[in-house]
Amino acid sequence: MKQYQNFNIWIEAESWDEDNWDIEDSNLDVIVTFSNRSKWIATFFTYKNIQSLQTKNKKTGECMNGTYFFASDMILIDNTSRERIYAVIAYLMEKEEFETAFTKYPDVDKSEDYLYPTNFFKDSY
């Protein structure tokens, strides 16, 4: 079983106004950064949000009038609460599916260290 070191989770919706985050009907980016500086991203969609997007697309004509929908790095989830997102990430790590569900992004540059807890990265000790 792969061992995951310390990690930091950034959830896009935590930077939104509280009134704009409907945990039952939303889609949001999640970035997981590990202490080895690797960075991974996925977009979490609620099942209800997929239905809402289809309804909107039927009205606007997008995605062939709601005929299809796609998003890269998509993870479907029942709600987008912090607790649920953490639970899904932990499960994906435990089942060794994390690197399949998330997409690797360029590693964190040292100039971005200030965005993370002090001494978070292995090479900053």
Short mmCIF file of C-alpha atoms in Angstrom, two decimals, residues 34-106:
data_model
loop_
_atom_site.label_atom_id
_atom_site.label_comp_id
_atom_site.label_asym_id
_atom_site.label_seq_id
_atom_site.Cartn_x
_atom_site.Cartn_y
_atom_site.Cartn_z
CA PHE A 34 1.90 16.94 -0.52
CA SER A 35 4.96 17.79 1.56
CA ASN A 36 7.18 16.60 -1.33
CA ARG A 37 5.75 19.60 -3.29
CA SER A 38 3.59 17.51 -5.63
CA LYS A 39 0.22 19.08 -6.43
CA TRP A 40 -2.92 17.26 -7.60
CA ILE A 41 -6.29 18.66 -8.72
CA ALA A 42 -9.81 17.37 -9.26
CA THR A 43 -13.22 18.98 -9.66
CA PHE A 44 -15.94 17.67 -7.37
CA PHE A 45 -19.51 17.80 -8.72
CA THR A 46 -22.60 16.86 -6.77
CA TYR A 47 -25.06 14.58 -8.51
CA LYS A 48 -27.66 17.33 -8.15
CA ASN A 49 -25.31 19.83 -9.81
CA ILE A 50 -25.04 17.64 -12.89
CA GLN A 51 -28.85 17.76 -13.14
CA SER A 52 -28.83 21.54 -12.62
CA LEU A 53 -26.20 21.96 -15.34
CA GLN A 54 -28.24 19.83 -17.74
CA THR A 55 -31.36 21.91 -17.06
CA LYS A 56 -29.40 25.14 -17.60
CA ASN A 57 -27.78 23.78 -20.77
CA LYS A 58 -31.17 22.83 -22.22
CA LYS A 59 -32.18 26.49 -21.85
CA THR A 60 -28.92 28.02 -23.08
CA GLY A 61 -28.15 25.53 -25.83
CA GLU A 62 -24.79 24.59 -24.35
CA CYS A 63 -23.56 21.01 -24.70
CA MET A 64 -26.03 20.30 -27.53
CA ASN A 65 -28.95 21.56 -25.46
CA GLY A 66 -27.99 19.47 -22.43
CA THR A 67 -27.44 16.29 -24.45
CA TYR A 68 -24.01 15.71 -22.94
CA PHE A 69 -21.69 17.04 -20.27
CA PHE A 70 -18.04 16.48 -19.51
CA ALA A 71 -15.35 17.84 -17.28
CA SER A 72 -11.78 16.77 -16.86
CA ASP A 73 -10.74 15.46 -13.45
CA MET A 74 -14.39 14.98 -12.43
CA ILE A 75 -15.34 13.28 -9.17
CA LEU A 76 -19.06 12.86 -8.47
CA ILE A 77 -20.06 13.19 -4.84
CA ASP A 78 -23.29 13.41 -2.84
CA ASN A 79 -22.36 16.72 -1.15
CA THR A 80 -19.37 19.04 -1.20
CA SER A 81 -18.92 19.61 2.51
CA ARG A 82 -15.32 19.75 3.71
CA GLU A 83 -15.93 16.60 5.76
CA ARG A 84 -17.22 14.63 2.77
CA ILE A 85 -14.40 15.81 0.49
CA TYR A 86 -11.81 14.78 3.12
CA ALA A 87 -13.50 11.39 3.50
CA VAL A 88 -13.48 10.77 -0.26
CA ILE A 89 -9.82 11.77 -0.55
CA ALA A 90 -8.87 9.50 2.37
CA TYR A 91 -10.80 6.63 0.78
CA LEU A 92 -9.12 7.17 -2.60
CA MET A 93 -5.72 7.13 -0.90
CA GLU A 94 -6.56 4.00 1.08
CA LYS A 95 -7.76 2.19 -2.05
CA GLU A 96 -4.75 3.46 -4.06
CA GLU A 97 -7.06 5.28 -6.49
CA PHE A 98 -6.00 8.84 -5.66
CA GLU A 99 -3.55 9.18 -8.55
CA THR A 100 -6.19 7.89 -10.96
CA ALA A 101 -8.94 10.24 -9.78
CA PHE A 102 -6.78 13.38 -9.46
CA THR A 103 -4.53 14.93 -12.12
CA LYS A 104 -0.95 15.87 -11.28
CA TYR A 105 -0.06 19.50 -11.75
CA PRO A 106 3.40 21.10 -11.69
#
